[in-house]
């Protein structure tokens, strides 16, 4: 079956929005840049390697829970539409597709991603593997366009990989509120959540012994340099991943090795860094069940199911609207 592609944001919008977010981030305190800089072609390959490292427990643990619970999820939701907030490249979404096809309910797959190239390529693969499915790919931003997705049938939204942990607290609140207003009475949202545990294990997932995580982060700086003409000196920025016990999250990025000024010609910007000043490239929040349930309630959602692995490292949360 062919793929229907609906475009809600074009390349010009993406490019200008990224530049504006980068400009605002480099002017902010603390300084930060959008994590999307990490995911050029090489960065995506590096991240794929990272997910297979012993230290990076998130991917394999989430998959283990899915393998154990996916039939229950399909039976509980009876979804005829699977909406994936992401590109559809992971094996995990195929577990959900297979289970819902096996349940006899699935008719439609709707992936949403801001990158049209990645989205279309992955959607075409799904269409080839599941020829009976209608595949409706939407080029858009999950923080802005949930309400524009096809609102037909019983929908299961999948937001896996603890991607929600990459949102700052305020952005996470807005996202959950948007979900609550977008879900119909028969819809559900399946979330992957990395749980609070030994901080040393958490940090190791973002600063592994092989150095792949550092390569991944440094490639992001190189991508920024190529695109915006900036002159980040790799030798003068030290990779860091630090646990913040108050926020219960990992702060990921770099520390300036000495006072320096970074020039960003295409933003007409000079960025001064003090010695040891931080540049954040991302955060990864970790969750506690009771506290996250409070976040859901505040947004107008509630837990229908909460599944964890044997070590209580990771959780899948099936959520619905409060009726």
PDB file of C-alpha atoms in Angstrom:
ATOM      1  CA  UNK A   1       0.000   0.000   0.000  1.00  0.00           C
ATOM      2  CA  UNK A   2       1.272   3.504  -0.790  1.00  0.00           C
ATOM      3  CA  UNK A   3       2.121   6.060   1.883  1.00  0.00           C
ATOM      4  CA  UNK A   4       0.049   9.215   2.295  1.00  0.00           C
ATOM      5  CA  UNK A   5       2.272  12.098   3.463  1.00  0.00           C
ATOM      6  CA  UNK A   6       0.754  15.170   5.115  1.00  0.00           C
ATOM      7  CA  UNK A   7       3.109  18.112   5.673  1.00  0.00           C
ATOM      8  CA  UNK A   8       2.338  20.474   8.554  1.00  0.00           C
ATOM      9  CA  UNK A   9       5.837  22.041   8.667  1.00  0.00           C
ATOM     10  CA  UNK A  10       8.160  22.559   5.702  1.00  0.00           C
ATOM     11  CA  UNK A  11      11.956  22.605   5.498  1.00  0.00           C
ATOM     12  CA  UNK A  12      12.139  26.404   5.645  1.00  0.00           C
ATOM     13  CA  UNK A  13      10.110  26.459   8.856  1.00  0.00           C
ATOM     14  CA  UNK A  14      12.268  23.711  10.388  1.00  0.00           C
ATOM     15  CA  UNK A  15      15.487  25.507   9.484  1.00  0.00           C
ATOM     16  CA  UNK A  16      14.373  28.895  10.771  1.00  0.00           C
ATOM     17  CA  UNK A  17      12.843  27.446  13.941  1.00  0.00           C
ATOM     18  CA  UNK A  18      16.088  25.607  14.705  1.00  0.00           C
ATOM     19  CA  UNK A  19      18.156  28.735  14.144  1.00  0.00           C
ATOM     20  CA  UNK A  20      15.894  30.776  16.403  1.00  0.00           C
ATOM     21  CA  UNK A  21      15.956  28.136  19.144  1.00  0.00           C
ATOM     22  CA  UNK A  22      19.752  27.969  18.902  1.00  0.00           C
ATOM     23  CA  UNK A  23      20.061  31.749  19.055  1.00  0.00           C
ATOM     24  CA  UNK A  24      17.847  31.971  22.131  1.00  0.00           C
ATOM     25  CA  UNK A  25      19.619  29.046  23.787  1.00  0.00           C
ATOM     26  CA  UNK A  26      23.101  30.507  23.341  1.00  0.00           C
ATOM     27  CA  UNK A  27      21.883  33.793  24.837  1.00  0.00           C
ATOM     28  CA  UNK A  28      20.249  32.078  27.817  1.00  0.00           C
ATOM     29  CA  UNK A  29      21.609  31.220  31.251  1.00  0.00           C
ATOM     30  CA  UNK A  30      22.556  28.431  31.428  1.00  0.00           C
ATOM     31  CA  UNK A  31      23.513  28.248  27.770  1.00  0.00           C
ATOM     32  CA  UNK A  32      22.010  25.406  25.768  1.00  0.00           C
ATOM     33  CA  UNK A  33      21.417  24.243  22.201  1.00  0.00           C
ATOM     34  CA  UNK A  34      18.575  22.059  20.860  1.00  0.00           C
ATOM     35  CA  UNK A  35      19.256  18.333  20.999  1.00  0.00           C
ATOM     36  CA  UNK A  36      18.287  18.008  17.333  1.00  0.00           C
ATOM     37  CA  UNK A  37      21.853  19.091  16.453  1.00  0.00           C
ATOM     38  CA  UNK A  38      22.971  15.668  17.681  1.00  0.00           C
ATOM     39  CA  UNK A  39      20.990  13.775  15.066  1.00  0.00           C
ATOM     40  CA  UNK A  40      22.588  14.242  11.685  1.00  0.00           C
ATOM     41  CA  UNK A  41      23.308  11.060   9.705  1.00  0.00           C
ATOM     42  CA  UNK A  42      26.458  10.209  11.662  1.00  0.00           C
ATOM     43  CA  UNK A  43      24.840  11.141  14.968  1.00  0.00           C
ATOM     44  CA  UNK A  44      21.906   8.821  14.328  1.00  0.00           C
ATOM     45  CA  UNK A  45      24.307   5.959  13.575  1.00  0.00           C
ATOM     46  CA  UNK A  46      26.294   6.683  16.741  1.00  0.00           C
ATOM     47  CA  UNK A  47      23.136   6.756  18.843  1.00  0.00           C
ATOM     48  CA  UNK A  48      22.067   3.425  17.380  1.00  0.00           C
ATOM     49  CA  UNK A  49      25.413   1.999  18.539  1.00  0.00           C
ATOM     50  CA  UNK A  50      24.939   3.545  21.987  1.00  0.00           C
ATOM     51  CA  UNK A  51      21.596   1.781  22.450  1.00  0.00           C
ATOM     52  CA  UNK A  52      23.407  -1.558  22.163  1.00  0.00           C
ATOM     53  CA  UNK A  53      26.021  -0.791  24.830  1.00  0.00           C
ATOM     54  CA  UNK A  54      25.850  -2.638  28.183  1.00  0.00           C
ATOM     55  CA  UNK A  55      25.550   0.694  30.019  1.00  0.00           C
ATOM     56  CA  UNK A  56      22.560   1.826  27.974  1.00  0.00           C
ATOM     57  CA  UNK A  57      19.853  -0.250  29.646  1.00  0.00           C
ATOM     58  CA  UNK A  58      16.900   1.837  28.458  1.00  0.00           C
ATOM     59  CA  UNK A  59      16.288   0.331  25.013  1.00  0.00           C
ATOM     60  CA  UNK A  60      16.624  -3.334  25.915  1.00  0.00           C
ATOM     61  CA  UNK A  61      14.643  -2.971  29.155  1.00  0.00           C
ATOM     62  CA  UNK A  62      11.749  -1.196  27.457  1.00  0.00           C
ATOM     63  CA  UNK A  63      11.749  -3.875  24.779  1.00  0.00           C
ATOM     64  CA  UNK A  64      11.629  -6.626  27.428  1.00  0.00           C
ATOM     65  CA  UNK A  65       8.548  -5.047  29.018  1.00  0.00           C
ATOM     66  CA  UNK A  66       6.895  -4.602  25.630  1.00  0.00           C
ATOM     67  CA  UNK A  67       7.535  -8.216  24.654  1.00  0.00           C
ATOM     68  CA  UNK A  68       5.902  -9.350  27.895  1.00  0.00           C
ATOM     69  CA  UNK A  69       2.954  -6.938  27.852  1.00  0.00           C
ATOM     70  CA  UNK A  70       2.253  -6.134  24.208  1.00  0.00           C
ATOM     71  CA  UNK A  71      -0.612  -8.637  23.846  1.00  0.00           C
ATOM     72  CA  UNK A  72      -2.224  -7.149  26.955  1.00  0.00           C
ATOM     73  CA  UNK A  73      -1.809  -3.640  25.539  1.00  0.00           C
ATOM     74  CA  UNK A  74      -3.458  -4.674  22.268  1.00  0.00           C
ATOM     75  CA  UNK A  75      -6.322  -6.399  24.077  1.00  0.00           C
ATOM     76  CA  UNK A  76      -6.846  -3.451  26.421  1.00  0.00           C
ATOM     77  CA  UNK A  77      -6.845  -0.720  23.769  1.00  0.00           C
ATOM     78  CA  UNK A  78      -8.466  -2.453  20.746  1.00  0.00           C
ATOM     79  CA  UNK A  79      -6.788   0.290  18.714  1.00  0.00           C
ATOM     80  CA  UNK A  80      -7.525   0.532  15.013  1.00  0.00           C
ATOM     81  CA  UNK A  81      -5.036   3.405  14.634  1.00  0.00           C
ATOM     82  CA  UNK A  82      -1.477   3.385  15.991  1.00  0.00           C
ATOM     83  CA  UNK A  83      -0.003   6.886  16.227  1.00  0.00           C
ATOM     84  CA  UNK A  84       3.753   6.901  16.747  1.00  0.00           C
ATOM     85  CA  UNK A  85       5.361  10.098  17.994  1.00  0.00           C
ATOM     86  CA  UNK A  86       8.676   9.521  16.233  1.00  0.00           C
ATOM     87  CA  UNK A  87      10.160   8.144  13.057  1.00  0.00           C
ATOM     88  CA  UNK A  88       9.149   4.484  13.156  1.00  0.00           C
ATOM     89  CA  UNK A  89      12.677   3.131  12.791  1.00  0.00           C
ATOM     90  CA  UNK A  90      12.745   1.079  15.978  1.00  0.00           C
ATOM     91  CA  UNK A  91      11.923  -2.587  16.339  1.00  0.00           C
ATOM     92  CA  UNK A  92       9.729  -1.723  19.316  1.00  0.00           C
ATOM     93  CA  UNK A  93       6.984  -0.170  17.208  1.00  0.00           C
ATOM     94  CA  UNK A  94       6.826  -3.398  15.210  1.00  0.00           C
ATOM     95  CA  UNK A  95       5.986  -5.270  18.406  1.00  0.00           C
ATOM     96  CA  UNK A  96       2.923  -3.035  18.789  1.00  0.00           C
ATOM     97  CA  UNK A  97       2.028  -3.319  15.114  1.00  0.00           C
ATOM     98  CA  UNK A  98       2.246  -7.119  15.214  1.00  0.00           C
ATOM     99  CA  UNK A  99       0.171  -7.351  18.395  1.00  0.00           C
ATOM    100  CA  UNK A 100      -2.570  -5.046  17.118  1.00  0.00           C
ATOM    101  CA  UNK A 101      -2.667  -6.827  13.759  1.00  0.00           C
ATOM    102  CA  UNK A 102      -2.908 -10.110  15.667  1.00  0.00           C
ATOM    103  CA  UNK A 103      -5.739  -8.679  17.743  1.00  0.00           C
ATOM    104  CA  UNK A 104      -7.548  -8.024  14.466  1.00  0.00           C
ATOM    105  CA  UNK A 105      -8.226  -4.346  15.135  1.00  0.00           C
ATOM    106  CA  UNK A 106      -5.429  -2.369  13.469  1.00  0.00           C
ATOM    107  CA  UNK A 107      -6.277  -0.563  10.240  1.00  0.00           C
ATOM    108  CA  UNK A 108      -4.065   2.492  10.232  1.00  0.00           C
ATOM    109  CA  UNK A 109      -0.522   3.573  11.199  1.00  0.00           C
ATOM    110  CA  UNK A 110       0.183   7.298  11.669  1.00  0.00           C
ATOM    111  CA  UNK A 111       3.820   8.245  12.375  1.00  0.00           C
ATOM    112  CA  UNK A 112       4.536  11.877  13.297  1.00  0.00           C
ATOM    113  CA  UNK A 113       8.038  13.308  12.964  1.00  0.00           C
ATOM    114  CA  UNK A 114       9.591  16.681  12.181  1.00  0.00           C
ATOM    115  CA  UNK A 115      12.138  15.188   9.753  1.00  0.00           C
ATOM    116  CA  UNK A 116      10.386  14.469   6.450  1.00  0.00           C
ATOM    117  CA  UNK A 117      13.263  12.434   4.991  1.00  0.00           C
ATOM    118  CA  UNK A 118      13.498  10.063   7.962  1.00  0.00           C
ATOM    119  CA  UNK A 119       9.724   9.899   8.343  1.00  0.00           C
ATOM    120  CA  UNK A 120       8.958   8.993   4.733  1.00  0.00           C
ATOM    121  CA  UNK A 121      11.740   6.396   4.528  1.00  0.00           C
ATOM    122  CA  UNK A 122      10.570   4.618   7.682  1.00  0.00           C
ATOM    123  CA  UNK A 123       6.877   4.898   6.727  1.00  0.00           C
ATOM    124  CA  UNK A 124       7.580   3.288   3.361  1.00  0.00           C
ATOM    125  CA  UNK A 125       9.303   0.368   5.092  1.00  0.00           C
ATOM    126  CA  UNK A 126       6.281  -0.120   7.340  1.00  0.00           C
ATOM    127  CA  UNK A 127       3.961   0.031   4.318  1.00  0.00           C
ATOM    128  CA  UNK A 128       6.012  -2.685   2.602  1.00  0.00           C
ATOM    129  CA  UNK A 129       6.079  -4.908   5.698  1.00  0.00           C
ATOM    130  CA  UNK A 130       2.367  -4.410   6.490  1.00  0.00           C
ATOM    131  CA  UNK A 131       0.654  -4.063   3.080  1.00  0.00           C
ATOM    132  CA  UNK A 132      -2.853  -4.272   4.552  1.00  0.00           C
ATOM    133  CA  UNK A 133      -2.318  -1.138   6.661  1.00  0.00           C
ATOM    134  CA  UNK A 134      -3.180   2.401   5.667  1.00  0.00           C
ATOM    135  CA  UNK A 135      -0.015   4.430   6.361  1.00  0.00           C
ATOM    136  CA  UNK A 136      -0.578   8.158   6.902  1.00  0.00           C
ATOM    137  CA  UNK A 137       2.726   9.917   7.660  1.00  0.00           C
ATOM    138  CA  UNK A 138       2.551  13.410   9.161  1.00  0.00           C
ATOM    139  CA  UNK A 139       5.480  15.835   8.996  1.00  0.00           C
ATOM    140  CA  UNK A 140       5.037  17.868  12.148  1.00  0.00           C
ATOM    141  CA  UNK A 141       6.064  18.628  15.713  1.00  0.00           C
ATOM    142  CA  UNK A 142       4.609  16.493  18.506  1.00  0.00           C
ATOM    143  CA  UNK A 143       4.628  19.548  20.795  1.00  0.00           C
ATOM    144  CA  UNK A 144       2.372  21.474  18.373  1.00  0.00           C
ATOM    145  CA  UNK A 145       0.450  19.198  16.035  1.00  0.00           C
ATOM    146  CA  UNK A 146      -1.231  16.430  18.032  1.00  0.00           C
ATOM    147  CA  UNK A 147      -4.624  18.022  17.540  1.00  0.00           C
ATOM    148  CA  UNK A 148      -4.115  17.992  13.752  1.00  0.00           C
ATOM    149  CA  UNK A 149      -3.712  14.204  13.532  1.00  0.00           C
ATOM    150  CA  UNK A 150      -6.504  12.097  11.995  1.00  0.00           C
ATOM    151  CA  UNK A 151      -9.177  11.708  14.678  1.00  0.00           C
ATOM    152  CA  UNK A 152     -10.819   8.486  13.570  1.00  0.00           C
ATOM    153  CA  UNK A 153     -11.505   5.241  15.401  1.00  0.00           C
ATOM    154  CA  UNK A 154      -9.759   4.103  18.568  1.00  0.00           C
ATOM    155  CA  UNK A 155      -6.251   5.523  18.625  1.00  0.00           C
ATOM    156  CA  UNK A 156      -3.212   4.343  20.560  1.00  0.00           C
ATOM    157  CA  UNK A 157      -0.493   6.991  20.777  1.00  0.00           C
ATOM    158  CA  UNK A 158       2.997   5.561  21.392  1.00  0.00           C
ATOM    159  CA  UNK A 159       5.736   7.795  22.840  1.00  0.00           C
ATOM    160  CA  UNK A 160       8.502   5.352  23.681  1.00  0.00           C
ATOM    161  CA  UNK A 161      12.180   5.376  24.632  1.00  0.00           C
ATOM    162  CA  UNK A 162      11.653   7.740  27.597  1.00  0.00           C
ATOM    163  CA  UNK A 163      11.698  10.532  25.017  1.00  0.00           C
ATOM    164  CA  UNK A 164       9.403  12.460  27.342  1.00  0.00           C
ATOM    165  CA  UNK A 165      12.355  12.702  29.736  1.00  0.00           C
ATOM    166  CA  UNK A 166      14.093  14.957  27.236  1.00  0.00           C
ATOM    167  CA  UNK A 167      11.483  17.657  27.808  1.00  0.00           C
ATOM    168  CA  UNK A 168      12.032  20.321  30.434  1.00  0.00           C
ATOM    169  CA  UNK A 169       9.435  20.310  33.216  1.00  0.00           C
ATOM    170  CA  UNK A 170       7.350  23.119  31.708  1.00  0.00           C
ATOM    171  CA  UNK A 171       7.476  21.590  28.227  1.00  0.00           C
ATOM    172  CA  UNK A 172       6.455  18.221  29.657  1.00  0.00           C
ATOM    173  CA  UNK A 173       3.473  19.824  31.380  1.00  0.00           C
ATOM    174  CA  UNK A 174       2.414  21.479  28.112  1.00  0.00           C
ATOM    175  CA  UNK A 175       2.830  18.221  26.216  1.00  0.00           C
ATOM    176  CA  UNK A 176       0.683  16.240  28.652  1.00  0.00           C
ATOM    177  CA  UNK A 177      -1.991  18.943  28.610  1.00  0.00           C
ATOM    178  CA  UNK A 178      -1.972  18.847  24.803  1.00  0.00           C
ATOM    179  CA  UNK A 179      -2.339  15.067  24.902  1.00  0.00           C
ATOM    180  CA  UNK A 180      -5.269  15.361  27.308  1.00  0.00           C
ATOM    181  CA  UNK A 181      -7.106  17.739  24.975  1.00  0.00           C
ATOM    182  CA  UNK A 182      -6.240  15.672  21.870  1.00  0.00           C
ATOM    183  CA  UNK A 183      -7.269  12.214  23.093  1.00  0.00           C
ATOM    184  CA  UNK A 184     -10.791  11.036  22.457  1.00  0.00           C
ATOM    185  CA  UNK A 185     -12.740   8.958  25.020  1.00  0.00           C
ATOM    186  CA  UNK A 186     -11.587   5.685  23.402  1.00  0.00           C
ATOM    187  CA  UNK A 187      -7.963   6.757  22.835  1.00  0.00           C
ATOM    188  CA  UNK A 188      -4.905   5.974  24.964  1.00  0.00           C
ATOM    189  CA  UNK A 189      -1.273   7.066  25.270  1.00  0.00           C
ATOM    190  CA  UNK A 190       1.535   4.556  25.888  1.00  0.00           C
ATOM    191  CA  UNK A 191       4.609   6.159  27.452  1.00  0.00           C
ATOM    192  CA  UNK A 192       8.074   4.740  28.062  1.00  0.00           C
ATOM    193  CA  UNK A 193       9.584   6.095  31.294  1.00  0.00           C
ATOM    194  CA  UNK A 194      13.069   5.652  32.723  1.00  0.00           C
ATOM    195  CA  UNK A 195      12.784   5.381  36.505  1.00  0.00           C
ATOM    196  CA  UNK A 196      14.909   6.857  39.295  1.00  0.00           C
ATOM    197  CA  UNK A 197      17.608   4.428  40.430  1.00  0.00           C
ATOM    198  CA  UNK A 198      21.296   4.380  41.385  1.00  0.00           C
ATOM    199  CA  UNK A 199      22.647   7.651  39.907  1.00  0.00           C
ATOM    200  CA  UNK A 200      25.894   5.952  38.876  1.00  0.00           C
ATOM    201  CA  UNK A 201      23.986   3.557  36.611  1.00  0.00           C
ATOM    202  CA  UNK A 202      21.953   6.398  35.156  1.00  0.00           C
ATOM    203  CA  UNK A 203      24.959   8.602  34.381  1.00  0.00           C
ATOM    204  CA  UNK A 204      26.882   5.684  32.837  1.00  0.00           C
ATOM    205  CA  UNK A 205      24.169   5.406  30.179  1.00  0.00           C
ATOM    206  CA  UNK A 206      25.145   8.904  28.976  1.00  0.00           C
ATOM    207  CA  UNK A 207      28.900   8.711  29.595  1.00  0.00           C
ATOM    208  CA  UNK A 208      29.911   5.146  28.727  1.00  0.00           C
ATOM    209  CA  UNK A 209      33.326   3.539  29.098  1.00  0.00           C
ATOM    210  CA  UNK A 210      33.814   3.222  25.314  1.00  0.00           C
ATOM    211  CA  UNK A 211      33.498   6.964  24.715  1.00  0.00           C
ATOM    212  CA  UNK A 212      30.667   6.555  22.205  1.00  0.00           C
ATOM    213  CA  UNK A 213      28.422   8.966  24.102  1.00  0.00           C
ATOM    214  CA  UNK A 214      31.139  11.616  24.005  1.00  0.00           C
ATOM    215  CA  UNK A 215      31.630  11.042  20.264  1.00  0.00           C
ATOM    216  CA  UNK A 216      27.871  11.453  19.824  1.00  0.00           C
ATOM    217  CA  UNK A 217      27.870  14.765  21.691  1.00  0.00           C
ATOM    218  CA  UNK A 218      30.970  16.088  19.920  1.00  0.00           C
ATOM    219  CA  UNK A 219      29.482  15.198  16.564  1.00  0.00           C
ATOM    220  CA  UNK A 220      26.589  17.484  17.492  1.00  0.00           C
ATOM    221  CA  UNK A 221      28.994  20.405  17.963  1.00  0.00           C
ATOM    222  CA  UNK A 222      30.612  19.587  14.616  1.00  0.00           C
ATOM    223  CA  UNK A 223      27.162  19.535  12.968  1.00  0.00           C
ATOM    224  CA  UNK A 224      26.395  22.941  14.454  1.00  0.00           C
ATOM    225  CA  UNK A 225      29.764  24.279  13.201  1.00  0.00           C
ATOM    226  CA  UNK A 226      29.146  23.005   9.649  1.00  0.00           C
ATOM    227  CA  UNK A 227      25.646  24.437   9.490  1.00  0.00           C
ATOM    228  CA  UNK A 228      26.081  27.806  11.193  1.00  0.00           C
ATOM    229  CA  UNK A 229      29.790  28.427  10.552  1.00  0.00           C
ATOM    230  CA  UNK A 230      30.552  28.479  14.283  1.00  0.00           C
ATOM    231  CA  UNK A 231      33.999  27.751  15.705  1.00  0.00           C
ATOM    232  CA  UNK A 232      33.446  25.575  18.770  1.00  0.00           C
ATOM    233  CA  UNK A 233      36.910  24.270  19.667  1.00  0.00           C
ATOM    234  CA  UNK A 234      36.529  20.572  20.476  1.00  0.00           C
ATOM    235  CA  UNK A 235      39.701  20.693  22.572  1.00  0.00           C
ATOM    236  CA  UNK A 236      38.352  23.505  24.738  1.00  0.00           C
ATOM    237  CA  UNK A 237      35.034  21.904  25.662  1.00  0.00           C
ATOM    238  CA  UNK A 238      34.959  18.924  28.018  1.00  0.00           C
ATOM    239  CA  UNK A 239      32.125  16.405  27.772  1.00  0.00           C
ATOM    240  CA  UNK A 240      30.023  15.988  30.920  1.00  0.00           C
ATOM    241  CA  UNK A 241      26.968  14.060  32.101  1.00  0.00           C
ATOM    242  CA  UNK A 242      25.966  14.945  35.657  1.00  0.00           C
ATOM    243  CA  UNK A 243      23.132  13.775  37.894  1.00  0.00           C
ATOM    244  CA  UNK A 244      20.989  16.581  39.323  1.00  0.00           C
ATOM    245  CA  UNK A 245      19.486  15.112  42.524  1.00  0.00           C
ATOM    246  CA  UNK A 246      17.055  17.988  43.032  1.00  0.00           C
ATOM    247  CA  UNK A 247      15.547  17.777  39.543  1.00  0.00           C
ATOM    248  CA  UNK A 248      16.151  13.988  39.322  1.00  0.00           C
ATOM    249  CA  UNK A 249      17.572  14.255  35.846  1.00  0.00           C
ATOM    250  CA  UNK A 250      20.862  13.988  33.959  1.00  0.00           C
ATOM    251  CA  UNK A 251      22.272  17.212  32.525  1.00  0.00           C
ATOM    252  CA  UNK A 252      24.293  16.426  29.405  1.00  0.00           C
ATOM    253  CA  UNK A 253      26.692  18.637  27.466  1.00  0.00           C
ATOM    254  CA  UNK A 254      30.036  20.373  27.852  1.00  0.00           C
ATOM    255  CA  UNK A 255      32.104  22.474  30.236  1.00  0.00           C
ATOM    256  CA  UNK A 256      34.269  25.277  28.867  1.00  0.00           C
ATOM    257  CA  UNK A 257      37.987  24.647  29.490  1.00  0.00           C
ATOM    258  CA  UNK A 258      38.981  28.255  30.079  1.00  0.00           C
ATOM    259  CA  UNK A 259      37.459  31.592  29.131  1.00  0.00           C
ATOM    260  CA  UNK A 260      36.746  31.837  25.415  1.00  0.00           C
ATOM    261  CA  UNK A 261      34.486  33.374  22.791  1.00  0.00           C
ATOM    262  CA  UNK A 262      32.660  31.263  20.197  1.00  0.00           C
ATOM    263  CA  UNK A 263      31.679  32.977  16.950  1.00  0.00           C
ATOM    264  CA  UNK A 264      28.475  31.977  15.151  1.00  0.00           C
ATOM    265  CA  UNK A 265      28.521  33.970  11.881  1.00  0.00           C
ATOM    266  CA  UNK A 266      25.199  32.805  10.465  1.00  0.00           C
ATOM    267  CA  UNK A 267      23.448  33.950  13.644  1.00  0.00           C
ATOM    268  CA  UNK A 268      25.556  37.153  13.763  1.00  0.00           C
ATOM    269  CA  UNK A 269      26.447  36.163  17.308  1.00  0.00           C
ATOM    270  CA  UNK A 270      29.499  36.092  19.559  1.00  0.00           C
ATOM    271  CA  UNK A 271      29.092  33.828  22.590  1.00  0.00           C
ATOM    272  CA  UNK A 272      31.397  34.421  25.579  1.00  0.00           C
ATOM    273  CA  UNK A 273      32.095  31.454  27.864  1.00  0.00           C
ATOM    274  CA  UNK A 274      33.627  31.839  31.309  1.00  0.00           C
ATOM    275  CA  UNK A 275      36.048  29.212  32.565  1.00  0.00           C
ATOM    276  CA  UNK A 276      34.079  26.030  33.474  1.00  0.00           C
ATOM    277  CA  UNK A 277      30.818  27.514  32.171  1.00  0.00           C
ATOM    278  CA  UNK A 278      28.354  24.897  30.980  1.00  0.00           C
ATOM    279  CA  UNK A 279      26.785  24.333  27.579  1.00  0.00           C
ATOM    280  CA  UNK A 280      23.840  21.951  27.801  1.00  0.00           C
ATOM    281  CA  UNK A 281      22.927  19.787  24.809  1.00  0.00           C
ATOM    282  CA  UNK A 282      20.149  17.857  26.531  1.00  0.00           C
ATOM    283  CA  UNK A 283      18.499  16.626  29.707  1.00  0.00           C
ATOM    284  CA  UNK A 284      17.081  13.236  30.616  1.00  0.00           C
ATOM    285  CA  UNK A 285      14.560  13.324  33.437  1.00  0.00           C
ATOM    286  CA  UNK A 286      13.887  10.175  35.463  1.00  0.00           C
ATOM    287  CA  UNK A 287      10.543   9.353  37.003  1.00  0.00           C
ATOM    288  CA  UNK A 288       8.835   7.983  40.113  1.00  0.00           C
ATOM    289  CA  UNK A 289       5.444   6.337  39.720  1.00  0.00           C
ATOM    290  CA  UNK A 290       3.492   8.322  42.299  1.00  0.00           C
ATOM    291  CA  UNK A 291       4.983  11.664  41.285  1.00  0.00           C
ATOM    292  CA  UNK A 292       4.377  11.047  37.586  1.00  0.00           C
ATOM    293  CA  UNK A 293       0.807  10.020  38.306  1.00  0.00           C
ATOM    294  CA  UNK A 294       0.406  13.454  39.880  1.00  0.00           C
ATOM    295  CA  UNK A 295       1.709  15.074  36.694  1.00  0.00           C
ATOM    296  CA  UNK A 296      -0.829  13.106  34.689  1.00  0.00           C
ATOM    297  CA  UNK A 297      -3.730  14.133  36.916  1.00  0.00           C
ATOM    298  CA  UNK A 298      -2.676  17.787  36.751  1.00  0.00           C
ATOM    299  CA  UNK A 299      -2.842  17.566  32.948  1.00  0.00           C
ATOM    300  CA  UNK A 300      -6.224  15.810  32.835  1.00  0.00           C
ATOM    301  CA  UNK A 301      -4.935  12.256  32.371  1.00  0.00           C
ATOM    302  CA  UNK A 302      -4.867   9.135  34.525  1.00  0.00           C
ATOM    303  CA  UNK A 303      -3.024   5.839  34.635  1.00  0.00           C
ATOM    304  CA  UNK A 304      -4.803   2.811  33.248  1.00  0.00           C
ATOM    305  CA  UNK A 305      -1.806   0.473  33.628  1.00  0.00           C
ATOM    306  CA  UNK A 306       1.763   0.678  34.949  1.00  0.00           C
ATOM    307  CA  UNK A 307       4.182  -2.071  33.953  1.00  0.00           C
ATOM    308  CA  UNK A 308       7.829  -2.362  35.032  1.00  0.00           C
ATOM    309  CA  UNK A 309      10.690  -4.793  34.603  1.00  0.00           C
ATOM    310  CA  UNK A 310      11.902  -7.029  37.447  1.00  0.00           C
ATOM    311  CA  UNK A 311      14.561  -4.514  38.544  1.00  0.00           C
ATOM    312  CA  UNK A 312      12.153  -1.570  38.459  1.00  0.00           C
ATOM    313  CA  UNK A 313      14.485   0.228  36.057  1.00  0.00           C
ATOM    314  CA  UNK A 314      11.912   1.229  33.462  1.00  0.00           C
ATOM    315  CA  UNK A 315       8.145   1.528  33.110  1.00  0.00           C
ATOM    316  CA  UNK A 316       5.480   1.505  30.451  1.00  0.00           C
ATOM    317  CA  UNK A 317       2.517   3.689  31.388  1.00  0.00           C
ATOM    318  CA  UNK A 318      -0.810   3.347  29.597  1.00  0.00           C
ATOM    319  CA  UNK A 319      -2.754   6.557  30.154  1.00  0.00           C
ATOM    320  CA  UNK A 320      -6.240   7.771  29.263  1.00  0.00           C
ATOM    321  CA  UNK A 321      -8.224  10.951  29.742  1.00  0.00           C
ATOM    322  CA  UNK A 322     -10.068  11.637  32.984  1.00  0.00           C
ATOM    323  CA  UNK A 323     -13.738  11.296  32.135  1.00  0.00           C
TER     324      UNK A 323
END
